[in-house]
Amino acid sequence: PILTQGKTEPVFEGAVLDFVERLEKQLTTTDSPYLTGKSLQLCDACVAQVTVATLVMLGMKQVPPRVFAWLRGTLQQLDKVLPYASIPGWRMFGLHKRNIWKDWCEAVQQGPASSAVVPAGDATLAPVKTTTTTEAPAPAPAATAASSSTFEDKDNAILKKLQEHSIEYEVYGHTLCITAEELVSNVPVPDATHSHTKNLFLRDKKHGHFLVTVHPDSHVNTKELGNQLGLKGKTNLRMADAAILDAKLHVKPGSVGPLCMALADLSLDDKERVTLVLDQALLDCAVIHTHPLRNDASVKITPDQLQAFLNKIGVEPVVLEFGKASGKAPAGGGAKPKPAAAPKKQQEGAIVESNKKSNKKGETLLALQWKKSENFPMWYSDVIVLSEMISYYDISGCYILRPWSYKMWELVQNWFNIQIEKLGVENAYF
């Protein structure tokens, strides 16, 4: 009744503020960008619609970073599958037969993390320039899309390391982004001389762990990467899970970057030590944007300053040239990949085209690092690991079935056992 009559009451506004605070707490205390899992669920769609409709009607324009990222991501997905809402009961609000998702995305803005909802008239602060050199700092650059909000984290271990080693850098806050694709889309850099990073944390049981940091447009072929790195014998580089990532670099998925090497234990042997692999395309840029252990902020640093920092912390990166995302072979930096036979190449092209068509229907792989059409094996590995269905074990060929996948196996067993008993034969397993 309050909304339909266009009225606002302090008690109702207070309830909305409390609800948004609860959303922020829920999204902050979990690793997931959604309320109940790693992917968009029906409850996300329902709660997001009610929340954003209420905020817009009450004139509450700014919400905390986590709530903002969740709202916008959910609304963008709804815009793809339901461009025009025709929901019973919404006619009274004038929300039927028009694209409300885009309107709502533009209406709600990201506010400071210190408070739940800020009135629309409050101003946002400018980005902060941070330098630890003895020279006078240069004037702050003009605000850009990649430096749109203030960031302050006095306890951040990476920022402390940068200051400790007198590295010049600039840090800024931005929309929370889970993948490199989201980062490029939601936090555009000023021009082509700047670049975000795409980071892959790979593991091989014989050759150790590798943090591969590349340009977002570069393509990493894990089958050829072993040859480029000069690894001897058979290699099986695959994505390491979150537990190993946390143990080795003390960072969560989605917040990885080359600066994390400051927290790696370099005294370990080759099988346990993390090797940093850098893309030459990144080092050719004027400025690199990378996460400082969190994915709602980025550090702007020049390649020279990054290499100086790595040198001071005792990290010697391996620099390689990677091809573009089209899958072309790199110009150098390792062994040349074997040319594919013509029929196989045509067949692969057909598969890529087919997958591209299927991706257009449901682009909901928000937590995935790989695209199905580009690298099916790594995409599939990503799916079963990030969905918490399976974990890899140290012994090759052995996997840990986690509760969700084991439940599926139990359902299969229960159905199959009944069918076996009907046949009157003894059960067997291999």
Tab-separated table of N, CA and C in Angstrom, residues 285-408:
chain	number	residue	atom	x	y	z
A	285	CYS	N	52.468	-3.048	-22.544
A	285	CYS	CA	51.514	-1.976	-22.211
A	285	CYS	C	52.203	-0.902	-21.384
A	286	ALA	N	51.575	0.269	-21.336
A	286	ALA	CA	52.120	1.367	-20.522
A	286	ALA	C	51.761	1.199	-19.065
A	287	VAL	N	50.542	0.706	-18.797
A	287	VAL	CA	50.058	0.547	-17.428
A	287	VAL	C	49.309	-0.777	-17.317
A	288	ILE	N	49.557	-1.490	-16.218
A	288	ILE	CA	48.881	-2.753	-15.939
A	288	ILE	C	47.952	-2.556	-14.746
A	289	HIS	N	46.731	-3.064	-14.861
A	289	HIS	CA	45.760	-3.003	-13.773
A	289	HIS	C	45.593	-4.414	-13.215
A	290	THR	N	45.854	-4.600	-11.926
A	290	THR	CA	45.778	-5.940	-11.346
A	290	THR	C	45.249	-5.881	-9.925
A	291	HIS	N	44.615	-6.959	-9.480
A	291	HIS	CA	43.977	-6.999	-8.158
A	291	HIS	C	44.999	-7.093	-7.025
A	292	PRO	N	44.726	-6.412	-5.890
A	292	PRO	CA	45.548	-6.563	-4.687
A	292	PRO	C	44.851	-7.475	-3.669
A	293	LEU	N	44.696	-8.755	-3.996
A	293	LEU	CA	44.073	-9.757	-3.124
A	293	LEU	C	42.559	-9.623	-3.008
A	294	ARG	N	41.951	-8.705	-3.747
A	294	ARG	CA	40.502	-8.545	-3.695
A	294	ARG	C	40.011	-8.063	-5.051
A	295	ASN	N	38.780	-8.466	-5.400
A	295	ASN	CA	38.290	-8.178	-6.748
A	295	ASN	C	37.340	-6.998	-6.818
A	296	ASP	N	37.348	-6.143	-5.799
A	296	ASP	CA	36.611	-4.889	-5.877
A	296	ASP	C	37.577	-3.702	-5.911
A	297	ALA	N	38.816	-3.977	-6.239
A	297	ALA	CA	39.840	-2.928	-6.328
A	297	ALA	C	40.942	-3.389	-7.272
A	298	SER	N	41.672	-2.433	-7.829
A	298	SER	CA	42.799	-2.746	-8.712
A	298	SER	C	43.953	-1.789	-8.457
A	299	VAL	N	45.141	-2.272	-8.726
A	299	VAL	CA	46.361	-1.477	-8.615
A	299	VAL	C	46.832	-1.134	-10.023
A	300	LYS	N	47.087	0.157	-10.264
A	300	LYS	CA	47.673	0.598	-11.530
A	300	LYS	C	49.177	0.687	-11.340
A	301	ILE	N	49.910	-0.042	-12.180
A	301	ILE	CA	51.354	-0.097	-12.024
A	301	ILE	C	51.988	-0.252	-13.402
A	302	THR	N	53.137	0.378	-13.609
A	302	THR	CA	53.813	0.255	-14.892
A	302	THR	C	54.561	-1.077	-14.946
A	303	PRO	N	54.823	-1.611	-16.134
A	303	PRO	CA	55.579	-2.858	-16.230
A	303	PRO	C	56.950	-2.775	-15.559
A	304	ASP	N	57.612	-1.614	-15.670
A	304	ASP	CA	58.928	-1.455	-15.025
A	304	ASP	C	58.817	-1.556	-13.519
A	305	GLN	N	57.784	-0.902	-12.951
A	305	GLN	CA	57.601	-0.966	-11.511
A	305	GLN	C	57.204	-2.374	-11.072
A	306	LEU	N	56.404	-3.067	-11.879
A	306	LEU	CA	56.023	-4.444	-11.547
A	306	LEU	C	57.243	-5.353	-11.528
A	307	GLN	N	58.093	-5.220	-12.536
A	307	GLN	CA	59.290	-6.057	-12.591
A	307	GLN	C	60.269	-5.699	-11.476
A	308	ALA	N	60.321	-4.417	-11.122
A	308	ALA	CA	61.172	-4.007	-10.000
A	308	ALA	C	60.667	-4.632	-8.699
A	309	PHE	N	59.343	-4.658	-8.538
A	309	PHE	CA	58.743	-5.258	-7.336
A	309	PHE	C	59.037	-6.754	-7.284
A	310	LEU	N	58.864	-7.436	-8.402
A	310	LEU	CA	59.129	-8.872	-8.437
A	310	LEU	C	60.595	-9.166	-8.139
A	311	ASN	N	61.471	-8.333	-8.641
A	311	ASN	CA	62.901	-8.505	-8.384
A	311	ASN	C	63.216	-8.342	-6.899
A	312	LYS	N	62.570	-7.378	-6.254
A	312	LYS	CA	62.845	-7.117	-4.834
A	312	LYS	C	62.304	-8.215	-3.922
A	313	ILE	N	61.240	-8.900	-4.345
A	313	ILE	CA	60.710	-9.981	-3.518
A	313	ILE	C	61.292	-11.340	-3.916
A	314	GLY	N	62.226	-11.326	-4.869
A	314	GLY	CA	62.926	-12.548	-5.230
A	314	GLY	C	62.211	-13.433	-6.226
A	315	VAL	N	61.324	-12.865	-7.028
A	315	VAL	CA	60.580	-13.644	-8.020
A	315	VAL	C	61.123	-13.346	-9.409
A	316	GLU	N	61.517	-14.392	-10.124
A	316	GLU	CA	62.000	-14.242	-11.494
A	316	GLU	C	60.948	-14.833	-12.441
A	317	PRO	N	60.153	-14.005	-13.063
A	317	PRO	CA	59.066	-14.529	-13.897
A	317	PRO	C	59.574	-15.110	-15.212
A	318	VAL	N	58.798	-16.009	-15.752
A	318	VAL	CA	59.039	-16.533	-17.089
A	318	VAL	C	58.163	-15.732	-18.044
A	319	VAL	N	58.762	-15.095	-19.023
A	319	VAL	CA	58.022	-14.254	-19.961
A	319	VAL	C	57.834	-15.014	-21.267
A	320	LEU	N	56.560	-15.150	-21.684
A	320	LEU	CA	56.227	-15.864	-22.919
A	320	LEU	C	55.331	-15.001	-23.791
A	321	GLU	N	55.279	-15.356	-25.055
A	321	GLU	CA	54.352	-14.704	-25.978
A	321	GLU	C	53.184	-15.645	-26.245
A	322	PHE	N	51.982	-15.159	-25.978
A	322	PHE	CA	50.777	-15.945	-26.199
A	322	PHE	C	50.021	-15.383	-27.396
A	323	GLY	N	49.334	-16.262	-28.090
A	323	GLY	CA	48.535	-15.813	-29.212
A	323	GLY	C	47.243	-15.161	-28.747
A	324	LYS	N	46.514	-14.576	-29.679
A	324	LYS	CA	45.229	-13.982	-29.363
A	324	LYS	C	44.207	-15.073	-29.063
A	325	ALA	N	43.046	-14.636	-28.594
A	325	ALA	CA	42.002	-15.575	-28.184
A	325	ALA	C	41.471	-16.425	-29.324
A	326	SER	N	41.819	-16.061	-30.560
A	326	SER	CA	41.388	-16.859	-31.703
A	326	SER	C	42.070	-18.205	-31.747
A	327	GLY	N	43.133	-18.329	-30.915
A	327	GLY	CA	43.828	-19.612	-30.831
A	327	GLY	C	45.053	-19.699	-31.706
A	328	LYS	N	45.510	-18.577	-32.284
A	328	LYS	CA	46.690	-18.591	-33.139
A	328	LYS	C	47.927	-18.909	-32.324
A	329	ALA	N	48.879	-19.517	-32.933
A	329	ALA	CA	50.098	-19.894	-32.241
A	329	ALA	C	50.895	-18.664	-31.882
A	330	PRO	N	51.625	-18.672	-30.735
A	330	PRO	CA	52.436	-17.535	-30.353
A	330	PRO	C	53.600	-17.333	-31.305
A	331	ALA	N	54.030	-16.083	-31.379
A	331	ALA	CA	55.128	-15.758	-32.288
A	331	ALA	C	56.454	-16.280	-31.775
A	332	GLY	N	56.577	-16.466	-30.495
A	332	GLY	CA	57.820	-16.970	-29.928
A	332	GLY	C	57.602	-17.372	-28.498
A	333	GLY	N	58.699	-17.633	-27.774
A	333	GLY	CA	58.588	-17.925	-26.361
A	333	GLY	C	58.474	-19.405	-26.058
A	334	GLY	N	58.846	-20.266	-26.967
A	334	GLY	CA	58.802	-21.680	-26.659
A	334	GLY	C	58.735	-22.510	-27.920
A	335	ALA	N	58.531	-23.812	-27.723
A	335	ALA	CA	58.472	-24.715	-28.865
A	335	ALA	C	57.264	-24.410	-29.727
A	336	LYS	N	57.445	-24.577	-31.050
A	336	LYS	CA	56.347	-24.293	-31.966
A	336	LYS	C	55.357	-25.450	-31.931
A	337	PRO	N	54.066	-25.138	-31.846
A	337	PRO	CA	53.077	-26.212	-31.846
A	337	PRO	C	53.049	-26.937	-33.185
A	338	LYS	N	52.688	-28.229	-33.149
A	338	LYS	CA	52.634	-29.022	-34.375
A	338	LYS	C	51.450	-28.569	-35.226
A	339	PRO	N	51.651	-28.420	-36.535
A	339	PRO	CA	50.528	-28.014	-37.389
A	339	PRO	C	49.481	-29.115	-37.457
A	340	ALA	N	48.220	-28.704	-37.417
A	340	ALA	CA	47.124	-29.676	-37.443
A	340	ALA	C	46.816	-30.068	-38.879
A	341	ALA	N	46.354	-31.283	-39.045
A	341	ALA	CA	45.961	-31.739	-40.368
A	341	ALA	C	44.726	-30.992	-40.817
A	342	ALA	N	44.595	-30.808	-42.127
A	342	ALA	CA	43.502	-30.001	-42.665
A	342	ALA	C	42.130	-30.505	-42.264
A	343	PRO	N	41.810	-31.820	-42.385
A	343	PRO	CA	40.463	-32.283	-42.017
A	343	PRO	C	40.156	-32.011	-40.561
A	344	LYS	N	41.143	-32.253	-39.672
A	344	LYS	CA	40.936	-32.025	-38.249
A	344	LYS	C	40.689	-30.563	-37.964
A	345	LYS	N	41.410	-29.706	-38.667
A	345	LYS	CA	41.246	-28.273	-38.471
A	345	LYS	C	39.837	-27.839	-38.847
A	346	GLN	N	39.331	-28.382	-39.959
A	346	GLN	CA	37.977	-28.031	-40.366
A	346	GLN	C	36.969	-28.530	-39.355
A	347	GLN	N	37.217	-29.727	-38.815
A	347	GLN	CA	36.307	-30.278	-37.831
A	347	GLN	C	36.291	-29.430	-36.569
A	348	GLU	N	37.474	-28.985	-36.126
A	348	GLU	CA	37.544	-28.126	-34.946
A	348	GLU	C	36.805	-26.835	-35.176
A	349	GLY	N	36.942	-26.292	-36.389
A	349	GLY	CA	36.238	-25.054	-36.710
A	349	GLY	C	34.743	-25.219	-36.591
A	350	ALA	N	34.238	-26.384	-37.034
A	350	ALA	CA	32.802	-26.637	-36.956
A	350	ALA	C	32.349	-26.717	-35.514
A	351	ILE	N	33.190	-27.344	-34.669
A	351	ILE	CA	32.849	-27.451	-33.249
A	351	ILE	C	32.813	-26.082	-32.601
A	352	VAL	N	33.817	-25.256	-32.907
A	352	VAL	CA	33.856	-23.909	-32.351
A	352	VAL	C	32.617	-23.128	-32.739
A	353	GLU	N	32.225	-23.226	-34.027
A	353	GLU	CA	31.064	-22.490	-34.492
A	353	GLU	C	29.806	-22.965	-33.782
A	354	SER	N	29.702	-24.295	-33.598
A	354	SER	CA	28.531	-24.862	-32.931
A	354	SER	C	28.432	-24.383	-31.502
A	355	ASN	N	29.579	-24.361	-30.798
A	355	ASN	CA	29.571	-23.932	-29.407
A	355	ASN	C	29.246	-22.467	-29.280
A	356	LYS	N	29.702	-21.654	-30.243
A	356	LYS	CA	29.394	-20.232	-30.194
A	356	LYS	C	27.896	-20.009	-30.268
A	357	LYS	N	27.226	-20.799	-31.089
A	357	LYS	CA	25.788	-20.653	-31.214
A	357	LYS	C	25.096	-21.021	-29.919
A	358	SER	N	25.577	-22.070	-29.248
A	358	SER	CA	24.925	-22.482	-28.015
A	358	SER	C	25.190	-21.495	-26.902
A	359	ASN	N	26.357	-20.850	-26.926
A	359	ASN	CA	26.660	-19.890	-25.872
A	359	ASN	C	25.762	-18.671	-25.925
A	360	LYS	N	25.275	-18.308	-27.120
A	360	LYS	CA	24.449	-17.119	-27.234
A	360	LYS	C	23.135	-17.271	-26.480
A	361	LYS	N	22.672	-18.522	-26.325
A	361	LYS	CA	21.384	-18.729	-25.679
A	361	LYS	C	21.484	-18.549	-24.166
A	362	GLY	N	22.536	-18.979	-23.550
A	362	GLY	CA	22.610	-18.938	-22.092
A	362	GLY	C	23.968	-18.541	-21.590
A	363	GLU	N	24.297	-17.297	-21.701
A	363	GLU	CA	25.612	-16.833	-21.248
A	363	GLU	C	25.567	-16.560	-19.744
A	364	THR	N	25.497	-17.634	-18.959
A	364	THR	CA	25.381	-17.496	-17.508
A	364	THR	C	26.600	-18.048	-16.788
A	365	LEU	N	27.724	-18.260	-17.525
A	365	LEU	CA	28.924	-18.820	-16.921
A	365	LEU	C	29.737	-17.734	-16.233
A	366	LEU	N	29.124	-17.111	-15.203
A	366	LEU	CA	29.732	-15.929	-14.608
A	366	LEU	C	30.964	-16.257	-13.792
A	367	ALA	N	31.065	-17.480	-13.290
A	367	ALA	CA	32.203	-17.810	-12.449
A	367	ALA	C	33.260	-18.608	-13.200
A	368	LEU	N	33.092	-18.794	-14.496
A	368	LEU	CA	34.017	-19.616	-15.271
A	368	LEU	C	35.157	-18.784	-15.843
A	369	GLN	N	36.332	-19.393	-15.880
A	369	GLN	CA	37.502	-18.738	-16.445
A	369	GLN	C	37.690	-19.083	-17.913
A	370	TRP	N	37.002	-20.133	-18.386
A	370	TRP	CA	37.187	-20.610	-19.749
A	370	TRP	C	35.869	-20.595	-20.501
A	371	LYS	N	35.940	-20.445	-21.811
A	371	LYS	CA	34.765	-20.530	-22.652
A	371	LYS	C	34.705	-21.908	-23.294
A	372	LYS	N	33.519	-22.452	-23.358
A	372	LYS	CA	33.333	-23.787	-23.910
A	372	LYS	C	33.819	-23.871	-25.352
A	373	SER	N	33.610	-22.797	-26.094
A	373	SER	CA	33.969	-22.810	-27.511
A	373	SER	C	35.471	-22.684	-27.740
A	374	GLU	N	36.201	-22.192	-26.736
A	374	GLU	CA	37.636	-21.973	-26.898
A	374	GLU	C	38.459	-23.159	-26.391
A	375	ASN	N	38.055	-23.714	-25.259
A	375	ASN	CA	38.831	-24.803	-24.661
A	375	ASN	C	37.873	-25.683	-23.871
A	376	PHE	N	37.287	-26.667	-24.559
A	376	PHE	CA	36.274	-27.504	-23.915
A	376	PHE	C	36.805	-28.263	-22.698
A	377	PRO	N	37.984	-28.891	-22.746
A	377	PRO	CA	38.470	-29.636	-21.570
A	377	PRO	C	38.616	-28.759	-20.332
A	378	MET	N	39.194	-27.556	-20.497
A	378	MET	CA	39.376	-26.680	-19.347
A	378	MET	C	38.041	-26.116	-18.878
A	379	TRP	N	37.137	-25.871	-19.822
A	379	TRP	CA	35.800	-25.392	-19.450
A	379	TRP	C	35.089	-26.444	-18.604
A	380	TYR	N	35.137	-27.700	-19.041
A	380	TYR	CA	34.466	-28.768	-18.318
A	380	TYR	C	35.088	-28.954	-16.932
A	381	SER	N	36.427	-28.893	-16.870
A	381	SER	CA	37.117	-28.997	-15.594
A	381	SER	C	36.700	-27.865	-14.664
A	382	ASP	N	36.593	-26.665	-15.221
A	382	ASP	CA	36.153	-25.509	-14.450
A	382	ASP	C	34.750	-25.706	-13.890
A	383	VAL	N	33.862	-26.253	-14.713
A	383	VAL	CA	32.464	-26.437	-14.316
A	383	VAL	C	32.352	-27.368	-13.117
A	384	ILE	N	32.986	-28.528	-13.194
A	384	ILE	CA	32.815	-29.508	-12.127
A	384	ILE	C	33.567	-29.132	-10.849
A	385	VAL	N	34.617	-28.306	-10.982
A	385	VAL	CA	35.347	-27.866	-9.791
A	385	VAL	C	34.645	-26.689	-9.132
A	386	LEU	N	34.274	-25.680	-9.924
A	386	LEU	CA	33.643	-24.487	-9.358
A	386	LEU	C	32.232	-24.757	-8.863
A	387	SER	N	31.577	-25.773	-9.398
A	387	SER	CA	30.247	-26.132	-8.906
A	387	SER	C	30.334	-27.028	-7.671
A	388	GLU	N	31.552	-27.256	-7.193
A	388	GLU	CA	31.802	-28.019	-5.967
A	388	GLU	C	31.289	-29.449	-6.074
A	389	MET	N	31.408	-30.030	-7.268
A	389	MET	CA	31.003	-31.418	-7.446
A	389	MET	C	32.180	-32.377	-7.330
A	390	ILE	N	33.389	-31.887	-7.646
A	390	ILE	CA	34.538	-32.781	-7.664
A	390	ILE	C	35.794	-32.021	-7.251
A	391	SER	N	36.725	-32.723	-6.642
A	391	SER	CA	38.041	-32.158	-6.319
A	391	SER	C	39.102	-33.123	-6.839
A	392	TYR	N	40.198	-32.566	-7.317
A	392	TYR	CA	41.278	-33.406	-7.818
A	392	TYR	C	42.138	-33.920	-6.655
A	393	TYR	N	42.707	-35.094	-6.858
A	393	TYR	CA	43.569	-35.698	-5.847
A	393	TYR	C	44.983	-35.803	-6.402
A	394	ASP	N	45.954	-35.997	-5.511
A	394	ASP	CA	47.354	-36.040	-5.931
A	394	ASP	C	47.655	-37.214	-6.862
A	395	ILE	N	46.946	-38.312	-6.683
A	395	ILE	CA	47.178	-39.497	-7.513
A	395	ILE	C	46.412	-39.347	-8.818
A	396	SER	N	47.117	-39.491	-9.930
A	396	SER	CA	46.492	-39.318	-11.235
A	396	SER	C	45.359	-40.325	-11.433
A	397	GLY	N	44.223	-39.843	-11.924
A	397	GLY	CA	43.076	-40.706	-12.163
A	397	GLY	C	42.152	-40.856	-10.982
A	398	CYS	N	42.531	-40.329	-9.832
A	398	CYS	CA	41.693	-40.409	-8.631
A	398	CYS	C	41.052	-39.047	-8.357
A	399	TYR	N	39.759	-39.058	-8.082
A	399	TYR	CA	39.023	-37.831	-7.847
A	399	TYR	C	38.180	-37.971	-6.583
A	400	ILE	N	37.891	-36.853	-5.978
A	400	ILE	CA	37.045	-36.826	-4.791
A	400	ILE	C	35.659	-36.360	-5.196
A	401	LEU	N	34.657	-37.232	-5.023
A	401	LEU	CA	33.279	-36.854	-5.307
A	401	LEU	C	32.730	-36.115	-4.090
A	402	ARG	N	32.388	-34.855	-4.270
A	402	ARG	CA	31.869	-34.052	-3.175
A	402	ARG	C	30.374	-34.297	-3.012
A	403	PRO	N	29.751	-33.786	-1.928
A	403	PRO	CA	28.356	-34.153	-1.624
A	403	PRO	C	27.375	-34.039	-2.779
A	404	TRP	N	27.452	-32.970	-3.581
A	404	TRP	CA	26.477	-32.787	-4.652
A	404	TRP	C	26.603	-33.880	-5.713
A	405	SER	N	27.828	-34.139	-6.152
A	405	SER	CA	28.014	-35.148	-7.189
A	405	SER	C	27.751	-36.546	-6.636
A	406	TYR	N	28.101	-36.767	-5.346
A	406	TYR	CA	27.861	-38.086	-4.762
A	406	TYR	C	26.370	-38.355	-4.636
A	407	LYS	N	25.586	-37.289	-4.393
A	407	LYS	CA	24.137	-37.443	-4.348
A	407	LYS	C	23.605	-37.888	-5.709
A	408	MET	N	24.161	-37.324	-6.771
A	408	MET	CA	23.772	-37.751	-8.116
A	408	MET	C	24.092	-39.227	-8.318
